[in-house]
């Protein structure tokens, strides 16, 4: 299958590209994104067929229907990475929390957050394309905490790929920082920046646009690539678990085949929610997709009012930092699917030039037929964490907790909800300890111990071990020195 472009095509690029090409150069004409020419129509037959399939069997068949230009053996190798999740036979457990509310746990991979779901297999796929082309790629990543560890974990020791990962020193949790600075593979470079996440992100954008940097890379025969969440090579792996979660509900006799459900997704850059939307277009019977946000609530406003407005907004720091985003990139693919390329280009250009766009009344109705939304602030989130633990004996992280409010405000209680849990409690332990016991400013190690006791949960070995692991990545520099540092590493 070929991929087409959300803003139409400007003749400087091919009109359609293959999956591999869309992965290597994810930005399309006019700054748009790549989308499949046509989603595979799977329908109810596909669901029936996979009622008793394993996660990998389901995944293999779904990926096959996209007819992507990746060898079958490479896909097998990529999917085998799910074997390293906690339960090889069920990498994504779906747990009943209370009447009509089920949580699909996407965090059972090596770095304990949902980024592993897509980045684990994506690493194999990208490395295989690089080897096939006999080219060497530098992946640049700027992280506020979850993408960095997941990208390092997937690319470590992979052929033809090197990674430089920028993080704000002091701007991540202890666990997230340790996950990065204890990585010792020689193809990985982790760089702490004096500054906040925006500084790391801006430094990365500056590098991507720098002619001197590109020339220096060319001299070393290295091409640049990005593993960010607009890359369709990540999105494709995020459709599978939505289908899996629906089938799990059927298997658990919570619903009958064909019954509609809500998908409730804690959202930032909208990759997870987009995967749910594609799954609903392909085969999953969905009542609505509920978009849950924190205080950075542009998506709530868009879905409630049709206005995407960045004129007055600034990103605010929250207790769910992986969702601290105002420009939610994957929304563009929804606009394209609903309104076509000409309108998408117009809306996105308005957003870039005027920091604003507004849907027509008809367009808003179309959007609201598929989506509803609400946001939950940090204090409300902590109450949900504590109440759900006390009443339902289920411990959730602050990102997942944003779903609890929209579950109450957006969902018809007679219809079952699948909410998605995007991080294990171990990744955001100080906030959770504060929610459970009121203790403040705990370091991760103390918060982990205290939650472990309060909730009688064991700290996973991969997390506990971080605190005694040798720190191998010691570079912390000013942002002016990043380019030099990366070239030195290469
Ligand atoms: C990345 C992330 C999100 C947001 O996911 P998107 O696909 O960007 O919407 C939510 N929660 C956690 C813990 C994450 O790491």
XYZ file of C-alpha atoms and ligand atoms in Angstrom:
505
model
C 0.000 0.000 0.000
C 1.152 3.527 -0.734
C 0.948 6.596 1.429
C -0.536 9.948 0.466
C -0.156 13.417 1.977
C -2.473 15.304 4.293
C -1.928 18.731 2.687
C -1.907 17.629 -0.946
C 1.323 17.481 -2.912
C 3.587 20.231 -4.114
C 5.514 18.450 -6.925
C 8.836 18.640 -5.025
C 8.091 15.205 -3.547
C 6.574 12.110 -5.120
C 2.771 12.085 -5.035
C 2.751 8.802 -3.143
C 5.483 7.011 -1.171
C 6.031 3.556 0.267
C 5.829 2.765 3.972
C 9.654 2.739 4.221
C 9.911 6.132 2.585
C 7.257 7.560 4.899
C 9.271 6.243 7.848
C 12.615 7.674 6.757
C 11.280 11.113 5.789
C 8.029 11.609 7.688
C 7.360 15.221 6.646
C 5.275 15.486 3.469
C 4.495 18.346 1.035
C 3.635 21.731 2.575
C 4.757 20.397 5.969
C 2.007 17.751 6.013
C 2.059 14.121 7.123
C 1.744 10.767 5.380
C -1.397 8.668 5.682
C -2.371 5.331 4.129
C -4.100 5.709 0.761
C -6.983 3.668 2.094
C -7.357 1.906 5.433
C -7.769 -1.865 5.125
C -11.425 -2.852 5.551
C -11.303 -5.597 8.138
C -14.831 -5.681 9.517
C -16.498 -8.135 11.824
C -15.010 -11.174 10.044
C -11.572 -10.084 11.152
C -12.700 -9.759 14.767
C -14.389 -13.187 14.688
C -11.303 -14.715 13.127
C -9.045 -13.417 15.899
C -11.239 -14.051 18.880
C -8.786 -16.682 20.101
C -5.575 -15.337 18.570
C -2.514 -14.291 20.508
C -1.466 -10.632 20.434
C 1.255 -11.425 17.910
C -1.045 -13.407 15.596
C -3.516 -10.542 15.582
C -0.723 -8.043 14.969
C 0.814 -10.047 12.145
C -2.479 -10.347 10.285
C -3.372 -6.675 10.760
C 0.040 -5.480 9.560
C -0.242 -7.838 6.584
C -3.487 -6.139 5.512
C -1.586 -2.843 5.150
C 0.676 -4.517 2.542
C 3.747 -2.589 3.704
C 7.169 -2.990 2.064
C 8.784 -4.737 5.042
C 9.868 -8.375 4.871
C 7.801 -10.869 6.757
C 10.864 -12.035 8.763
C 11.541 -8.463 9.892
C 7.942 -8.097 11.047
C 8.236 -11.371 12.965
C 11.444 -10.176 14.610
C 9.776 -6.862 15.516
C 6.710 -8.526 17.016
C 8.865 -10.976 18.967
C 9.893 -8.040 21.145
C 6.477 -8.269 22.802
C 7.766 -11.564 24.251
C 9.941 -9.517 26.621
C 6.872 -7.876 28.179
C 5.774 -9.065 31.636
C 3.490 -11.780 30.283
C 4.647 -13.152 26.977
C 1.184 -14.559 26.284
C -0.612 -11.324 27.071
C 1.560 -8.232 26.660
C -1.473 -5.939 27.109
C -3.681 -7.079 30.025
C -7.159 -5.587 30.179
C -8.347 -5.298 33.768
C -11.841 -4.716 35.117
C -11.754 -1.779 37.543
C -15.435 -1.415 38.226
C -18.815 -2.001 36.652
C -18.464 -1.023 32.970
C -14.915 0.370 33.290
C -11.981 -1.649 31.971
C -8.368 -0.519 31.811
C -6.076 -1.637 29.036
C -2.540 -1.572 30.446
C -0.040 -0.427 27.839
C 2.960 -0.198 30.174
C 4.222 -3.757 30.606
C 7.286 -3.248 28.388
C 10.926 -2.626 29.337
C 10.652 1.097 30.187
C 7.280 0.823 31.986
C 5.388 3.336 29.816
C 3.263 3.013 26.702
C 5.915 4.385 24.332
C 7.345 0.845 24.282
C 4.219 -0.461 22.514
C 5.239 1.237 19.285
C 8.916 2.102 19.721
C 10.010 -1.450 20.514
C 8.968 -2.899 17.120
C 9.691 0.379 15.305
C 13.382 0.114 16.242
C 13.736 -3.197 14.406
C 11.838 -1.930 11.373
C 13.892 1.263 11.032
C 17.192 -0.538 11.520
C 16.226 -3.108 8.870
C 15.386 -0.385 6.330
C 18.723 1.333 7.040
C 20.579 -1.953 6.524
C 18.690 -2.680 3.303
C 19.697 0.745 1.952
C 23.201 0.348 3.342
C 22.858 3.737 5.019
C 23.600 4.960 8.485
C 21.054 7.039 10.409
C 21.295 9.401 13.313
C 18.085 9.544 15.327
C 17.679 12.777 17.251
C 15.290 12.785 20.165
C 14.337 15.457 22.678
C 12.461 14.085 25.628
C 10.584 15.251 28.686
C 10.840 11.745 30.066
C 9.128 8.780 28.371
C 10.182 8.882 24.729
C 13.905 9.087 25.539
C 14.193 5.870 27.554
C 11.951 3.986 25.096
C 13.952 5.168 22.063
C 17.302 4.315 23.701
C 16.030 0.908 24.747
C 14.831 -0.003 21.268
C 17.832 1.267 19.284
C 20.640 0.089 21.584
C 23.122 -2.060 19.663
C 21.034 -1.949 16.469
C 22.942 -1.897 13.207
C 23.136 1.296 11.101
C 21.457 3.469 13.729
C 22.881 5.871 16.306
C 20.837 7.898 18.769
C 21.463 11.278 20.351
C 18.931 11.979 23.059
C 18.531 15.404 24.675
C 16.833 15.845 28.032
C 16.440 18.820 30.372
C 18.756 18.224 33.354
C 16.541 18.342 36.441
C 13.390 18.345 34.274
C 12.607 14.622 34.370
C 11.826 12.254 37.209
C 14.757 10.392 38.818
C 13.601 7.110 37.313
C 13.354 8.576 33.819
C 16.805 10.183 34.103
C 18.387 6.986 35.406
C 16.776 4.982 32.603
C 18.689 7.185 30.178
C 22.026 7.885 31.866
C 22.683 4.229 32.710
C 22.443 3.136 29.048
C 25.910 1.973 28.009
C 25.585 0.839 24.377
C 28.185 2.562 22.195
C 25.644 3.710 19.579
C 23.786 5.834 22.133
C 24.576 9.342 23.366
C 22.531 10.935 26.123
C 22.949 14.660 26.653
C 21.597 16.657 29.568
C 20.883 20.306 28.791
C 20.963 23.200 31.254
C 17.383 24.356 30.760
C 13.823 23.099 30.453
C 12.190 20.720 27.955
C 11.436 23.547 25.512
C 15.164 24.347 25.380
C 15.942 20.739 24.468
C 13.141 20.718 21.893
C 14.227 24.029 20.350
C 17.850 22.892 20.230
C 16.711 19.824 18.324
C 14.660 21.884 15.853
C 17.638 24.169 15.370
C 19.896 21.186 14.606
C 17.388 19.694 12.163
C 17.442 22.982 10.242
C 21.203 23.684 10.525
C 23.064 23.538 7.203
C 26.483 23.292 8.858
C 25.286 20.330 10.923
C 23.848 18.567 7.888
C 27.055 19.164 5.927
C 29.131 17.722 8.778
C 26.863 14.658 8.900
C 27.130 14.191 5.156
C 30.905 14.141 5.473
C 30.520 11.268 7.909
C 27.959 9.542 5.618
C 25.200 9.815 8.179
C 21.581 10.814 7.424
C 19.205 12.361 9.906
C 15.958 10.790 10.961
C 13.433 11.286 13.742
C 11.490 8.779 15.778
C 8.819 11.229 16.845
C 5.195 10.330 17.214
C 4.028 11.628 13.822
C 6.028 8.822 12.206
C 3.558 6.357 10.676
C 6.020 3.603 11.527
C 4.960 4.174 15.137
C 1.256 4.800 14.496
C 0.754 1.469 12.742
C 1.731 -0.431 15.908
C -0.727 1.665 17.921
C -3.788 0.379 16.056
C -3.256 -3.220 17.142
C -3.809 -2.869 20.883
C -7.169 -1.163 20.392
C -8.407 -4.184 18.424
C -6.840 -6.501 21.014
C -8.516 -4.672 23.905
C -11.944 -4.954 22.272
C -11.433 -8.685 21.710
C -10.341 -9.038 25.344
C -13.688 -7.621 26.478
C -15.490 -10.151 24.287
C -13.289 -12.953 25.667
C -14.024 -11.839 29.226
C -17.768 -11.924 28.431
C -17.993 -8.248 29.319
C -19.566 -7.508 25.919
C -20.978 -9.500 23.037
C -19.346 -9.324 19.630
C -20.539 -6.205 17.839
C -21.469 -4.277 20.995
C -20.181 -0.725 20.963
C -17.670 0.567 23.537
C -16.027 3.847 24.462
C -12.272 4.152 24.038
C -10.945 6.648 26.589
C -7.417 7.869 25.831
C -5.074 10.122 27.863
C -3.805 12.296 25.030
C -0.823 14.472 24.207
C 0.371 14.305 20.630
C -2.707 12.197 19.743
C -0.871 9.101 18.470
C -2.661 6.755 20.840
C -6.088 8.264 20.072
C -5.401 8.213 16.332
C -4.667 4.492 16.582
C -8.086 4.083 18.225
C -9.759 6.093 15.471
C -8.154 3.983 12.756
C -9.146 0.815 14.632
C -12.748 2.082 14.726
C -12.675 2.787 10.986
C -11.252 -0.660 10.284
C -13.282 -2.954 12.528
C -13.797 -2.049 16.199
C -17.396 -1.060 17.111
C -16.894 2.252 18.916
C -19.554 4.486 20.442
C -17.106 7.372 20.805
C -13.448 8.011 21.449
C -13.015 10.126 24.570
C -9.996 12.424 24.577
C -8.689 13.058 28.095
C -6.313 15.936 28.763
C -4.663 17.713 31.676
C -4.580 21.501 32.194
C -3.106 21.852 28.689
C -6.619 21.406 27.364
C -6.559 22.617 23.735
C -8.038 19.312 22.577
C -11.002 19.588 24.951
C -11.714 23.045 23.564
C -11.360 21.847 19.967
C -13.768 18.969 20.424
C -16.272 20.981 22.460
C -16.207 24.212 20.412
C -14.491 23.567 17.062
C -11.800 26.132 17.865
C -8.110 25.284 17.983
C -6.718 28.316 19.711
C -3.079 28.830 20.669
C -3.230 32.636 20.806
C -3.541 32.945 24.558
C -2.126 29.580 25.535
C 1.205 28.651 26.983
C 2.226 25.177 28.008
C 1.875 24.732 31.760
C 3.814 22.144 33.764
C 1.531 19.480 35.266
C 1.618 16.228 37.211
C 1.122 14.378 33.876
C 4.075 15.835 31.942
C 3.906 13.449 28.962
C 0.673 15.236 28.027
C 2.018 18.794 28.366
C 1.538 19.594 24.689
C -0.375 22.320 22.881
C 0.375 21.478 19.261
C -1.045 18.023 19.024
C 0.414 16.878 15.729
C -1.631 13.803 14.881
C -4.952 15.717 14.887
C -3.939 16.641 11.363
C -4.575 13.074 10.232
C -8.115 13.229 11.639
C -8.750 16.510 9.793
C -7.560 14.872 6.603
C -9.682 11.777 7.082
C -12.796 13.845 7.755
C -12.378 16.933 5.568
C -9.820 16.161 2.844
C -6.440 17.619 1.933
C -7.481 21.108 0.733
C -9.303 21.911 3.964
C -6.570 20.320 6.091
C -3.957 22.479 4.425
C -6.067 25.582 4.976
C -6.675 24.819 8.658
C -3.060 23.897 9.396
C -1.781 27.016 7.629
C -4.154 29.107 9.722
C -2.752 27.469 12.819
C 0.812 28.209 11.755
C 0.257 31.825 10.715
C -2.518 32.932 13.108
C -2.201 30.344 15.892
C -5.899 29.649 15.403
C -8.467 27.807 13.321
C -12.169 27.222 13.585
C -14.235 24.388 12.153
C -17.612 25.081 10.530
C -20.735 23.912 12.374
C -21.055 20.907 10.034
C -17.413 19.987 10.503
C -17.766 20.199 14.270
C -20.762 17.862 14.128
C -18.707 15.375 12.140
C -15.872 15.591 14.678
C -18.280 15.174 17.591
C -19.836 12.095 15.996
C -16.531 10.333 16.645
C -15.058 12.187 19.635
C -15.889 13.695 22.988
C -13.459 15.199 25.504
C -12.797 16.577 28.955
C -9.772 17.603 30.983
C -8.741 16.913 34.550
C -6.386 19.053 36.617
C -3.630 17.688 38.849
C -5.533 18.005 42.130
C -8.618 16.297 40.710
C -6.340 13.619 39.291
C -4.838 12.916 42.715
C -8.305 12.475 44.183
C -9.139 9.964 41.432
C -5.883 8.109 42.124
C -6.675 7.848 45.818
C -10.389 7.036 45.398
C -9.823 4.384 42.752
C -7.202 2.794 44.946
C -9.371 2.931 48.076
C -12.658 1.877 46.481
C -11.578 -0.409 43.651
C -8.109 -1.489 44.787
C -6.597 -0.295 41.521
C -3.523 1.942 41.406
C -3.114 4.246 38.418
C -0.624 6.872 37.345
C -1.479 10.590 36.881
C -1.836 10.313 33.068
C -4.308 7.459 33.337
C -6.160 9.337 36.086
C -7.210 12.037 33.589
C -9.540 9.420 32.045
C -11.486 9.051 35.274
C -13.044 12.482 35.045
C -14.055 12.195 31.380
C -15.409 8.743 32.165
C -17.817 10.439 34.560
C -18.638 13.466 32.416
C -18.706 12.049 28.857
C -19.781 8.436 29.033
C -23.232 6.847 29.123
C -22.801 4.500 32.114
C -24.739 1.728 30.368
C -22.014 1.399 27.724
C -18.687 -0.252 28.542
C -15.522 1.855 28.537
C -11.975 0.803 27.733
C -9.622 3.371 29.253
C -5.921 3.188 28.451
C -3.225 3.200 31.107
C -0.080 4.741 29.657
C 2.395 4.462 32.526
C 3.144 2.239 35.477
C 2.961 3.783 38.967
C 6.756 3.465 39.199
C 7.313 6.196 36.608
C 5.529 8.963 38.500
C 5.854 7.787 42.070
C 6.222 11.141 43.915
C 2.812 12.342 42.624
C 1.172 9.027 43.465
C 2.709 8.890 46.952
C 1.421 12.401 47.497
C -2.053 11.344 46.342
C -2.126 8.288 48.603
C -0.530 9.534 51.805
C -0.094 13.306 51.449
C 3.698 13.154 51.672
C 5.371 15.920 49.694
C 8.619 16.347 47.749
C 9.678 12.735 48.150
C 12.523 11.495 45.979
C 11.529 8.685 43.625
C 13.330 6.037 45.667
C 11.465 6.982 48.864
C 8.129 7.382 47.068
C 8.558 3.963 45.452
C 9.167 2.348 48.829
C 6.239 4.092 50.438
C 3.780 3.169 47.666
C 5.104 -0.353 47.635
C 4.198 -0.644 51.327
C 0.880 1.184 51.189
C -0.377 -0.719 48.153
C 1.461 -4.020 48.773
C 2.987 -3.856 45.309
C 6.464 -4.960 44.419
C 8.829 -2.519 42.748
C 9.798 -4.174 39.444
C 13.450 -5.237 39.296
C 14.163 -3.089 36.225
C 13.166 -0.009 38.209
C 14.780 -0.922 41.516
C 18.017 -1.893 39.773
C 18.376 1.561 38.249
C 19.388 3.055 41.585
C 22.516 0.925 41.867
C 23.453 0.848 38.184
C 26.581 2.645 37.016
C 25.994 6.044 35.426
C 27.704 5.933 32.045
C 26.206 8.979 30.320
C 27.578 11.945 32.222
C 27.365 14.734 29.652
C 25.471 17.809 30.842
C 26.108 20.935 28.759
C 24.803 24.332 27.632
C 22.590 24.220 24.599
C 25.128 26.152 22.495
C 27.475 23.159 22.704
C 25.082 20.426 21.537
C 26.109 20.375 17.886
C 29.789 20.044 18.769
C 29.058 17.308 21.299
C 27.022 15.224 18.844
C 29.647 15.493 16.114
C 32.294 14.431 18.612
C 30.200 11.366 19.473
C 29.771 10.383 15.803
C 3.342 9.894 25.399
C 2.436 9.689 26.552
C 1.073 10.076 26.509
C 0.467 10.784 25.326
O 0.297 9.952 24.197
P 0.033 10.557 22.763
O 0.032 9.401 21.844
O 1.152 11.520 22.477
O -1.289 11.256 22.800
C 0.282 9.825 27.620
N 0.800 9.250 28.726
C 2.091 8.867 28.807
C 2.590 8.276 30.078
C 2.963 9.049 27.728
O 4.250 8.681 27.817
